[in-house]
Amino acid sequence: MLKGLVEQGFEARGGLKRRPSGHIQMTSNSPSMRAVEVSGLTSNRLTHLQALEAESIEILREVAASFERSVMMYSIGKDSSVLLHLARKAFYPSKIPFPLLHIDTTWKFAEMIAFRDRMAEEYGFDLITHTNPDGLRDNINPFDHGSSRYTDIMKTAALRQALTAGAYDAAIGGARRDEEKSRAKERIFSHRNASHAWDPKNQRPELWRVFNTRLNPGESMRVFPLSNWTELDIWTYIYSEGIPIVPLYFAKKRPIVERFGTLIMVDDDRMPLNRDEVPHEELVRFRTLGCYPLTGAMRSSAASLPEIIMEMQASRTSEREGRLIDSDSVGSMEKKKQEGYF
Amino acid sequence: MSLSMATPDTDIDLWLNQQTDKSLLRFLTCGSVDDGKSTLIGRLLYDSQLILDDQLASLKKESRNRTTGDEGIDFSLLVDGLSAEREQGITIDVAYRFFSTDKRKFIVADTPGHEQYTRNMATGASNADLALVLIDARKGVLTQTRRHSFILSLIGVKHVVLVVNKIDLVDYDQAVFDRIVAEYRAFAEPLGFKTLAAVPVSALRGDNMLAQSPRTPWYEGPALVPYLEGIEVSDDRSAQRFRFPVQWVNRPNLDFRGFSGTVAGGSVSVGDDVLVASSRKPAVVKRIVTMTGDLDRAVAGQAVTLVLDREVDISRGDVLSAPGETPEYSNQFQARVVWMSDEPAFPGRSYLLKVGSQVIPATITDLKFKTNVNTLEQTAATKIDLNEVATVTIATDKPIVFDPYTANAATGGFILVDRLTNATLGAGTIEFGLRRAQNLTYQSFDVNRDVRAAQKGQEPRIVWFTGLSGSGKSSIANLIEKRLTAEGKHAYILDGDNVRHGLNKDLGFTEAARIENIRRVAEVAKLMADAGLIVLVSFISPFENERRLAREIAGDVDFVEVYVDTPIEVCEARDPKGLYKRARAGEIKNFTGIDSPFEVPKNAEIVLSGADNEPVELAEQLYDWLTH
């Protein structure tokens, strides 16, 4: 039962129900999970997840009410899944009033793309995908051009293109302040100049929940409703709300090659292998998801949410370590953000 | 002992339940770098085992050239986020940190201690339930301790923990601790904190952080972390009066009309009577909608969608309340303001004010006094500079719904935004409303503007000339007045120089004085227009903000902005009064076009090109424009 659940990455309509025995089971028709559901309230005090949920919903509504053309970044990862869930809650019974934008580098895991399309169909949101046409034409890839140039062209530049083309005045992202030191200081409503750049020295003071959403022509806002969530909050919320996530988060035997200590999944035959490299099956899962050649897997047998959370609590490595983008130098994320990286 | 969470090895359900049922405490830390503030937070993260292997490795590497504690780690590196700050060795912004114990999740706002960062501290305090006020045991209560405590009381933080840090450096001396605590208690007495605890700690060495330290046997209170885990701060926003600012009207189809927002105070149940605060229209709550099912009741902090039993005109910015417990509805109130911009605040200048989801033009009408954040002394002032705190009267263009900040922070805290750059310039807390807008009426007379205008056979209006000195404003105004008078119309010229000899002779040339100058002239122009006259105002009026102020004061009087666009070279060559020459010689300061800017009008109704036309031709053009 549990295994089936894992492989499908949760059925959207199913709910998690806790049985007295302490096991977790899927139910196919329960509308919500009363046992652990976040919205229900027994006292006048909100739990920390209820408080975080309400704060995020308020932020999302503020975006919808304040901007002409807003868009939500959809990376397909667990944070995006939570963001999507919160957006559905924020506007229910209305549909999400803005489109979701996915920057497709063409190197995402195939399972991510399948999951993305399934979510769009099930929840009926508007999905916009964009790939940098110049990068596509020049066949920019992480193998021949290096991770830094590849990221610049296929992610940062692609994002700028898509935001400019859509003339979006607000882009919602799933970044959390606990991810990285420079993010710890970024505002929830983070102002961007006409070239999408962030000026950390010149941020608008942000008091209470009175957000200054005003812009001059050409300027835009990046909005981070998950600013105050931690990785553990994300996982416990996914668990208690039964939010569908990409199955890659769960341990499974996958074809792996090991390079410089990083486990890379050979997701398709575009991956150039060295002469002595032979992909071998390993029981692995992913802590974060991105482009498969740049995303390290971890050896793990955690095949359910409780196991993942349990493993995470015991682990001694921070989440972004699996991403090759941050390790260049201290402050590298801050530099990327000033250049327009999300 | 560690404050990390129990590992979920035995009963995963129990453990996950514990995770989902935790409460949340938001607190901020105040104190300077020297007090060891960043070290204290770093220590909390370290002890809660939130410093992971890869972070620890990079931390030890970075600590090499720094002053470190017993563990060979400079804990402050964990929290000083931006590269500029790392280089300068100070914290310049608000950073948010997160840690958890078995009982609580904590969000820490780490704010800088220096006086020039008062605004950042106010920002950090605005979302905090509790504050740690750090004191270096060797130094005792300092000026900055007083400043921080004053800002806490200004923003309404109700719970304070006095952290007497570096107690190891005074040999764990009880007398030192007692003396500091006594002095602080005496000082903080009038600030109105609900709880005030004091703990002797050494953040660097870990004394009284997680557990009572054997090195302070004389201290009988709880260690810092257990105290933070236990303190009850949910001060009962749920016990406040019901407030529901409508954020977004939820209308998926013709059959559903809901009002989405966050309960900002009190609670609401299905069947409750509610009142729209501005229109005072009543309704009954029919449903409380969420995606996971309707609720019977929603309390402060919950984001829900309310459906009412009848069609009531409600839009974003409206506030729902309980009948008999309505918020204030007025266009004037007294408030305390913290200024956050390099550009000072001036009475008379127009800003955008945002409170809840209401956004409206507003003006500081009276600057009562500034409060020195260090001494709490009150002084008279004509402007508010960066990081200063002042008590002011604010008038909004239309009535708004609000509460005194002490009654409800969500409906009583506001920001002021620059109308041109859209920067957040300041923040304020409303003290009380000054008059009820519904009682506010102008004295009305039987003979009104229309009657007087009809008697004169003309349409009253204000023609506002703006342009550099020597651009030809007065010449054109003069020609227009002559022509109108010749036609039997009634006109009058208000000239910048002339007005300064009389009505405005008490005003100098500072920015505050220039704004007041414009305000008075605009008010006089409006009175004259009201008397039925065509008013020709000839004023350099170099700033867009002031021209907009004049236009706003004119209200429903027809306002024509005429920009006499003559290049500075031409004006300087003409120099009819010899002013440019004196300005170039340095005899006149702040002279428009020389050492003070002229902001090109964006909203002028007509632009007259003074470079290649004589005043006679320009007057002709303008006359045609005005009469057709």
GROMACS .gro file of C-alpha atoms in nm, chain B residues 91-487:
model
  397
  433THR     CA    1   2.487   4.383   1.075
  434ILE     CA    2   2.313   4.643   0.864
  435ASP     CA    3   1.974   4.496   0.791
  436VAL     CA    4   1.711   4.271   0.938
  437ALA     CA    5   1.794   3.902   0.902
  438TYR     CA    6   1.551   3.627   0.986
  439ARG     CA    7   1.661   3.303   1.146
  440PHE     CA    8   1.469   2.993   1.237
  441PHE     CA    9   1.508   2.727   1.500
  442SER     CA   10   1.287   2.479   1.675
  443THR     CA   11   1.264   2.296   2.000
  444ASP     CA   12   1.024   2.021   2.098
  445LYS     CA   13   0.771   2.279   2.208
  446ARG     CA   14   0.807   2.573   1.977
  447LYS     CA   15   0.917   2.701   1.646
  448PHE     CA   16   1.106   3.031   1.669
  449ILE     CA   17   1.147   3.302   1.408
  450VAL     CA   18   1.422   3.541   1.510
  451ALA     CA   19   1.457   3.887   1.361
  452ASP     CA   20   1.816   3.991   1.402
  453THR     CA   21   1.830   4.369   1.387
  454PRO     CA   22   2.122   4.609   1.399
  455GLY     CA   23   2.194   4.813   1.708
  456HIS     CA   24   2.338   5.139   1.585
  457GLU     CA   25   2.133   5.455   1.600
  458GLN     CA   26   2.137   5.493   1.222
  459TYR     CA   27   1.947   5.167   1.199
  460THR     CA   28   1.650   5.264   1.412
  461ARG     CA   29   1.434   5.197   1.107
  462ASN     CA   30   1.558   4.840   1.078
  463MET     CA   31   1.487   4.778   1.443
  464ALA     CA   32   1.137   4.914   1.405
  465THR     CA   33   1.093   4.684   1.106
  466GLY     CA   34   1.209   4.380   1.302
  467ALA     CA   35   0.992   4.474   1.599
  468SER     CA   36   0.678   4.514   1.390
  469ASN     CA   37   0.631   4.139   1.357
  470ALA     CA   38   0.770   4.032   1.694
  471ASP     CA   39   0.583   3.912   2.002
  472LEU     CA   40   0.884   3.940   2.227
  473ALA     CA   41   1.224   4.109   2.236
  474LEU     CA   42   1.559   4.012   2.379
  475VAL     CA   43   1.735   4.326   2.496
  476LEU     CA   44   2.104   4.248   2.520
  477ILE     CA   45   2.332   4.420   2.762
  478ASP     CA   46   2.705   4.373   2.800
  479ALA     CA   47   2.750   4.296   3.170
  480ARG     CA   48   3.069   4.500   3.175
  481LYS     CA   49   2.896   4.810   3.041
  482GLY     CA   50   2.550   4.803   3.195
  483VAL     CA   51   2.250   5.003   3.072
  484LEU     CA   52   2.364   5.231   2.790
  485THR     CA   53   2.206   5.499   2.578
  486GLN     CA   54   2.138   5.242   2.310
  487THR     CA   55   1.959   5.018   2.561
  488ARG     CA   56   1.720   5.304   2.626
  489ARG     CA   57   1.680   5.369   2.255
  490HIS     CA   58   1.599   5.007   2.180
  491SER     CA   59   1.349   4.989   2.463
  492PHE     CA   60   1.178   5.307   2.349
  493ILE     CA   61   1.140   5.171   1.995
  494LEU     CA   62   1.000   4.847   2.137
  495SER     CA   63   0.736   5.041   2.325
  496LEU     CA   64   0.667   5.255   2.018
  497ILE     CA   65   0.602   4.945   1.806
  498GLY     CA   66   0.411   4.785   2.092
  499VAL     CA   67   0.626   4.481   2.174
  500LYS     CA   68   0.478   4.364   2.502
  501HIS     CA   69   0.724   4.105   2.629
  502VAL     CA   70   1.088   4.177   2.704
  503VAL     CA   71   1.374   3.959   2.822
  504LEU     CA   72   1.676   4.147   2.948
  505VAL     CA   73   1.974   3.932   2.853
  506VAL     CA   74   2.275   4.033   3.061
  507ASN     CA   75   2.544   3.884   2.840
  508LYS     CA   76   2.915   3.822   2.894
  509ILE     CA   77   2.847   3.742   3.258
  510ASP     CA   78   3.164   3.530   3.246
  511LEU     CA   79   3.366   3.846   3.193
  512VAL     CA   80   3.247   3.991   3.525
  513ASP     CA   81   3.327   3.666   3.707
  514TYR     CA   82   2.962   3.565   3.732
  515ASP     CA   83   2.912   3.840   3.987
  516GLN     CA   84   2.556   3.857   4.119
  517ALA     CA   85   2.598   4.218   4.234
  518VAL     CA   86   2.671   4.332   3.879
  519PHE     CA   87   2.365   4.150   3.747
  520ASP     CA   88   2.136   4.283   4.021
  521ARG     CA   89   2.253   4.638   3.970
  522ILE     CA   90   2.190   4.626   3.592
  523VAL     CA   91   1.848   4.469   3.635
  524ALA     CA   92   1.742   4.726   3.897
  525GLU     CA   93   1.854   5.013   3.679
  526TYR     CA   94   1.675   4.875   3.373
  527ARG     CA   95   1.352   4.803   3.560
  528ALA     CA   96   1.338   5.160   3.687
  529PHE     CA   97   1.393   5.294   3.336
  530ALA     CA   98   1.146   5.058   3.166
  531GLU     CA   99   0.866   5.113   3.413
  532PRO     CA  100   0.680   5.378   3.207
  533LEU     CA  101   0.724   5.188   2.878
  534GLY     CA  102   0.436   4.957   2.953
  535PHE     CA  103   0.584   4.613   2.891
  536LYS     CA  104   0.354   4.333   2.997
  537THR     CA  105   0.632   4.099   3.111
  538LEU     CA  106   0.996   4.171   3.185
  539ALA     CA  107   1.240   3.894   3.276
  540ALA     CA  108   1.616   3.911   3.321
  541VAL     CA  109   1.867   3.631   3.261
  542PRO     CA  110   2.245   3.633   3.317
  543VAL     CA  111   2.413   3.452   3.026
  544SER     CA  112   2.733   3.395   2.842
  545ALA     CA  113   2.637   3.332   2.481
  546LEU     CA  114   2.994   3.243   2.394
  547ARG     CA  115   3.030   2.985   2.671
  548GLY     CA  116   2.668   2.870   2.688
  549ASP     CA  117   2.586   2.969   3.047
  550ASN     CA  118   2.211   2.981   3.122
  551MET     CA  119   2.129   2.930   2.757
  552LEU     CA  120   1.977   2.581   2.762
  553ALA     CA  121   1.996   2.504   3.132
  554GLN     CA  122   2.078   2.680   3.452
  555SER     CA  123   2.453   2.726   3.477
  556PRO     CA  124   2.640   2.591   3.781
  557ARG     CA  125   2.852   2.903   3.758
  558THR     CA  126   2.557   3.124   3.856
  559PRO     CA  127   2.414   2.935   4.154
  560TRP     CA  128   2.263   3.261   4.278
  561TYR     CA  129   2.034   3.283   3.975
  562GLU     CA  130   1.712   3.098   4.039
  563GLY     CA  131   1.511   3.177   3.729
  564PRO     CA  132   1.487   2.963   3.415
  565ALA     CA  133   1.759   2.952   3.150
  566LEU     CA  134   1.689   3.155   2.837
  567VAL     CA  135   1.563   2.883   2.603
  568PRO     CA  136   1.324   2.717   2.850
  569TYR     CA  137   1.188   3.062   2.929
  570LEU     CA  138   1.126   3.132   2.559
  571GLU     CA  139   0.962   2.792   2.521
  572GLY     CA  140   0.721   2.857   2.802
  573ILE     CA  141   0.616   3.219   2.783
  574GLU     CA  142   0.256   3.280   2.678
  575VAL     CA  143   0.235   3.564   2.429
  576SER     CA  144  -0.084   3.494   2.237
  577ASP     CA  145  -0.217   3.811   2.399
  578ASP     CA  146  -0.527   3.739   2.269
  579ARG     CA  147  -0.575   3.899   1.946
  580SER     CA  148  -0.875   3.670   1.963
  581ALA     CA  149  -1.000   3.867   2.261
  582GLN     CA  150  -0.982   4.194   2.068
  583ARG     CA  151  -1.276   4.342   1.886
  584PHE     CA  152  -1.361   4.167   1.560
  585ARG     CA  153  -1.187   4.320   1.259
  586PHE     CA  154  -1.184   4.178   0.908
  587PRO     CA  155  -1.009   4.395   0.647
  588VAL     CA  156  -1.131   4.280   0.306
  589GLN     CA  157  -0.829   4.197   0.096
  590TRP     CA  158  -0.977   4.047  -0.217
  591VAL     CA  159  -1.329   4.006  -0.346
  592ASN     CA  160  -1.375   3.641  -0.436
  593ARG     CA  161  -1.614   3.609  -0.727
  594PRO     CA  162  -1.564   3.294  -0.934
  595ASN     CA  163  -1.913   3.309  -1.086
  596LEU     CA  164  -2.246   3.484  -1.048
  597ASP     CA  165  -2.358   3.244  -0.774
  598PHE     CA  166  -2.073   3.308  -0.536
  599ARG     CA  167  -1.958   3.634  -0.386
  600GLY     CA  168  -1.717   3.609  -0.095
  601PHE     CA  169  -1.481   3.842   0.083
  602SER     CA  170  -1.131   3.706   0.136
  603GLY     CA  171  -0.908   3.833   0.411
  604THR     CA  172  -0.735   3.757   0.737
  605VAL     CA  173  -0.917   3.799   1.067
  606ALA     CA  174  -0.719   4.088   1.218
  607GLY     CA  175  -0.875   4.076   1.561
  608GLY     CA  176  -1.136   3.888   1.761
  609SER     CA  177  -1.332   3.607   1.605
  610VAL     CA  178  -1.632   3.558   1.382
  611SER     CA  179  -1.891   3.283   1.370
  612VAL     CA  180  -2.157   3.185   1.123
  613GLY     CA  181  -2.472   3.381   1.212
  614ASP     CA  182  -2.285   3.683   1.352
  615ASP     CA  183  -2.407   4.032   1.269
  616VAL     CA  184  -2.141   4.241   1.099
  617LEU     CA  185  -2.119   4.600   0.985
  618VAL     CA  186  -1.923   4.751   0.695
  619ALA     CA  187  -1.719   5.014   0.878
  620SER     CA  188  -1.732   5.287   0.611
  621SER     CA  189  -2.090   5.258   0.488
  622ARG     CA  190  -2.231   5.121   0.816
  623LYS     CA  191  -2.434   4.872   0.615
  624PRO     CA  192  -2.525   4.564   0.820
  625ALA     CA  193  -2.521   4.199   0.715
  626VAL     CA  194  -2.508   3.851   0.868
  627VAL     CA  195  -2.225   3.601   0.815
  628LYS     CA  196  -2.371   3.312   0.619
  629ARG     CA  197  -2.063   3.099   0.553
  630ILE     CA  198  -1.696   3.090   0.646
  631VAL     CA  199  -1.538   2.926   0.343
  632THR     CA  200  -1.203   2.746   0.314
  633MET     CA  201  -1.088   2.495   0.054
  634THR     CA  202  -1.095   2.213   0.304
  635GLY     CA  203  -1.449   2.286   0.411
  636ASP     CA  204  -1.662   2.554   0.573
  637LEU     CA  205  -1.580   2.657   0.930
  638ASP     CA  206  -1.823   2.748   1.207
  639ARG     CA  207  -1.586   3.003   1.352
  640ALA     CA  208  -1.265   3.181   1.255
  641VAL     CA  209  -1.025   3.353   1.493
  642ALA     CA  210  -0.758   3.623   1.466
  643GLY     CA  211  -0.480   3.516   1.233
  644GLN     CA  212  -0.688   3.286   1.014
  645ALA     CA  213  -0.716   3.356   0.642
  646VAL     CA  214  -1.072   3.279   0.530
  647THR     CA  215  -1.344   3.386   0.289
  648LEU     CA  216  -1.669   3.524   0.433
  649VAL     CA  217  -2.003   3.497   0.256
  650LEU     CA  218  -2.276   3.734   0.375
  651ASP     CA  219  -2.651   3.686   0.370
  652ARG     CA  220  -2.725   3.980   0.146
  653GLU     CA  221  -2.587   4.194  -0.136
  654VAL     CA  222  -2.377   4.465   0.025
  655ASP     CA  223  -2.141   4.694  -0.162
  656ILE     CA  224  -1.801   4.589  -0.031
  657SER     CA  225  -1.462   4.618  -0.196
  658ARG     CA  226  -1.095   4.583  -0.110
  659GLY     CA  227  -1.007   4.820   0.172
  660ASP     CA  228  -1.339   4.788   0.351
  661VAL     CA  229  -1.332   4.656   0.707
  662LEU     CA  230  -1.599   4.435   0.862
  663SER     CA  231  -1.661   4.471   1.234
  664ALA     CA  232  -1.923   4.384   1.489
  665PRO     CA  233  -2.210   4.633   1.533
  666GLY     CA  234  -2.147   4.857   1.833
  667GLU     CA  235  -1.773   4.788   1.817
  668THR     CA  236  -1.693   4.971   1.497
  669PRO     CA  237  -1.349   5.111   1.423
  670GLU     CA  238  -1.292   5.482   1.372
  671TYR     CA  239  -1.382   5.634   1.039
  672SER     CA  240  -1.217   5.969   0.990
  673ASN     CA  241  -0.981   6.169   0.773
  674GLN     CA  242  -0.761   6.299   1.050
  675PHE     CA  243  -0.567   6.135   1.328
  676GLN     CA  244  -0.269   6.176   1.554
  677ALA     CA  245   0.016   5.929   1.510
  678ARG     CA  246   0.375   5.857   1.594
  679VAL     CA  247   0.599   5.824   1.290
  680VAL     CA  248   0.944   5.666   1.247
  681TRP     CA  249   1.112   5.821   0.945
  682MET     CA  250   1.304   5.574   0.728
  683SER     CA  251   1.427   5.776   0.433
  684ASP     CA  252   1.723   6.004   0.365
  685GLU     CA  253   1.472   6.252   0.227
  686PRO     CA  254   1.316   6.423   0.533
  687ALA     CA  255   0.943   6.443   0.599
  688PHE     CA  256   0.781   6.783   0.572
  689PRO     CA  257   0.440   6.898   0.686
  690GLY     CA  258   0.229   6.984   0.384
  691ARG     CA  259   0.386   6.735   0.147
  692SER     CA  260   0.161   6.469   0.007
  693TYR     CA  261   0.239   6.098   0.058
  694LEU     CA  262   0.054   5.774  -0.001
  695LEU     CA  263  -0.060   5.612   0.318
  696LYS     CA  264  -0.129   5.239   0.342
  697VAL     CA  265  -0.314   5.096   0.640
  698GLY     CA  266  -0.455   4.744   0.612
  699SER     CA  267  -0.551   4.723   0.247
  700GLN     CA  268  -0.647   5.091   0.216
  701VAL     CA  269  -0.416   5.315   0.012
  702ILE     CA  270  -0.484   5.688   0.007
  703PRO     CA  271  -0.306   6.024  -0.038
  704ALA     CA  272  -0.223   6.180   0.299
  705THR     CA  273  -0.046   6.483   0.435
  706ILE     CA  274   0.131   6.551   0.761
  707THR     CA  275  -0.066   6.859   0.865
  708ASP     CA  276   0.106   6.929   1.192
  709LEU     CA  277   0.441   6.824   1.329
  710LYS     CA  278   0.381   6.845   1.702
  711PHE     CA  279   0.722   6.740   1.830
  712LYS     CA  280   1.011   6.504   1.780
  713THR     CA  281   1.109   6.258   2.049
  714ASN     CA  282   1.481   6.208   2.097
  715VAL     CA  283   1.519   5.829   2.084
  716ASN     CA  284   1.806   5.838   2.330
  717THR     CA  285   1.678   6.077   2.596
  718LEU     CA  286   1.301   6.061   2.524
  719GLU     CA  287   1.313   6.442   2.530
  720GLN     CA  288   1.052   6.618   2.317
  721THR     CA  289   1.161   6.900   2.089
  722ALA     CA  290   0.991   7.124   1.836
  723ALA     CA  291   1.072   7.057   1.472
  724THR     CA  292   0.992   7.159   1.116
  725LYS     CA  293   1.091   6.829   0.953
  726ILE     CA  294   1.158   6.464   1.041
  727ASP     CA  295   1.497   6.324   0.944
  728LEU     CA  296   1.602   5.965   0.887
  729ASN     CA  297   1.569   5.750   1.200
  730GLU     CA  298   1.384   6.020   1.391
  731VAL     CA  299   1.056   5.965   1.572
  732ALA     CA  300   0.790   6.235   1.574
  733THR     CA  301   0.433   6.286   1.685
  734VAL     CA  302   0.222   6.428   1.404
  735THR     CA  303  -0.126   6.497   1.280
  736ILE     CA  304  -0.208   6.332   0.950
  737ALA     CA  305  -0.496   6.417   0.719
  738THR     CA  306  -0.606   6.177   0.448
  739ASP     CA  307  -0.780   6.283   0.127
  740LYS     CA  308  -1.083   6.074   0.214
  741PRO     CA  309  -1.194   5.918   0.542
  742ILE     CA  310  -1.031   5.584   0.626
  743VAL     CA  311  -1.112   5.306   0.870
  744PHE     CA  312  -0.864   5.256   1.153
  745ASP     CA  313  -0.813   5.174   1.520
  746PRO     CA  314  -0.565   5.312   1.768
  747TYR     CA  315  -0.251   5.100   1.730
  748THR     CA  316  -0.272   4.986   2.092
  749ALA     CA  317  -0.618   4.843   2.022
  750ASN     CA  318  -0.517   4.663   1.702
  751ALA     CA  319  -0.180   4.672   1.527
  752ALA     CA  320  -0.325   4.544   1.199
  753THR     CA  321  -0.569   4.834   1.166
  754GLY     CA  322  -0.353   5.093   1.344
  755GLY     CA  323  -0.009   5.055   1.183
  756PHE     CA  324   0.061   5.231   0.853
  757ILE     CA  325   0.338   5.309   0.608
  758LEU     CA  326   0.402   5.628   0.410
  759VAL     CA  327   0.511   5.592   0.048
  760ASP     CA  328   0.673   5.846  -0.184
  761ARG     CA  329   0.435   5.937  -0.464
  762LEU     CA  330   0.708   5.963  -0.726
  763THR     CA  331   0.964   5.695  -0.642
  764ASN     CA  332   0.723   5.464  -0.456
  765ALA     CA  333   0.986   5.410  -0.187
  766THR     CA  334   0.866   5.336   0.166
  767LEU     CA  335   0.958   5.653   0.352
  768GLY     CA  336   0.824   5.596   0.700
  769ALA     CA  337   0.600   5.397   0.927
  770GLY     CA  338   0.358   5.506   1.190
  771THR     CA  339   0.126   5.400   1.466
  772ILE     CA  340  -0.208   5.571   1.507
  773GLU     CA  341  -0.275   5.715   1.852
  774PHE     CA  342  -0.629   5.844   1.810
  775GLY     CA  343  -0.869   5.989   1.556
  776LEU     CA  344  -0.906   6.366   1.569
  777ARG     CA  345  -1.259   6.409   1.449
  778ARG     CA  346  -1.527   6.198   1.302
  779ALA     CA  347  -1.556   6.256   0.932
  780GLN     CA  348  -1.929   6.208   0.936
  781ASN     CA  349  -1.955   6.514   1.165
  782LEU     CA  350  -1.719   6.713   0.950
  783THR     CA  351  -1.897   6.959   0.722
  784TYR     CA  352  -1.787   7.285   0.574
  785GLN     CA  353  -1.987   7.589   0.665
  786SER     CA  354  -2.215   7.630   0.367
  787PHE     CA  355  -2.362   7.962   0.256
  788ASP     CA  356  -2.643   8.045   0.022
  789VAL     CA  357  -2.421   8.251  -0.201
  790ASN     CA  358  -2.174   7.999  -0.337
  791ARG     CA  359  -1.910   7.987  -0.605
  792ASP     CA  360  -2.160   7.923  -0.881
  793VAL     CA  361  -2.367   8.227  -0.782
  794ARG     CA  362  -2.062   8.451  -0.768
  795ALA     CA  363  -1.930   8.316  -1.097
  796ALA     CA  364  -2.263   8.373  -1.266
  797GLN     CA  365  -2.270   8.730  -1.139
  798LYS     CA  366  -1.931   8.787  -1.304
  799GLY     CA  367  -2.025   8.596  -1.617
  800GLN     CA  368  -1.715   8.378  -1.606
  801GLU     CA  369  -1.585   8.038  -1.513
  802PRO     CA  370  -1.353   8.062  -1.210
  803ARG     CA  371  -1.027   7.873  -1.248
  804ILE     CA  372  -0.669   7.859  -1.130
  805VAL     CA  373  -0.403   7.900  -1.398
  806TRP     CA  374  -0.076   7.787  -1.241
  807PHE     CA  375   0.242   7.902  -1.419
  808THR     CA  376   0.556   7.701  -1.348
  809GLY     CA  377   0.902   7.753  -1.494
  810LEU     CA  378   1.250   7.883  -1.421
  811SER     CA  379   1.316   8.234  -1.298
  812GLY     CA  380   1.323   8.457  -1.606
  813SER     CA  381   1.128   8.208  -1.821
  814GLY     CA  382   0.853   8.464  -1.884
  815LYS     CA  383   0.584   8.348  -1.641
  816SER     CA  384   0.504   8.691  -1.501
  817SER     CA  385   0.514   8.862  -1.840
  818ILE     CA  386   0.266   8.613  -1.986
  819ALA     CA  387   0.043   8.627  -1.678
  820ASN     CA  388   0.045   9.003  -1.699
  821LEU     CA  389  -0.061   9.003  -2.066
  822ILE     CA  390  -0.338   8.752  -1.996
  823GLU     CA  391  -0.468   8.958  -1.704
  824LYS     CA  392  -0.474   9.273  -1.916
  825ARG     CA  393  -0.663   9.098  -2.194
  826LEU     CA  394  -0.917   8.941  -1.957
  827THR     CA  395  -0.973   9.270  -1.777
  828ALA     CA  396  -1.022   9.444  -2.109
  829GLU     CA  397  -1.294   9.191  -2.185
   0.00000   0.00000   0.00000
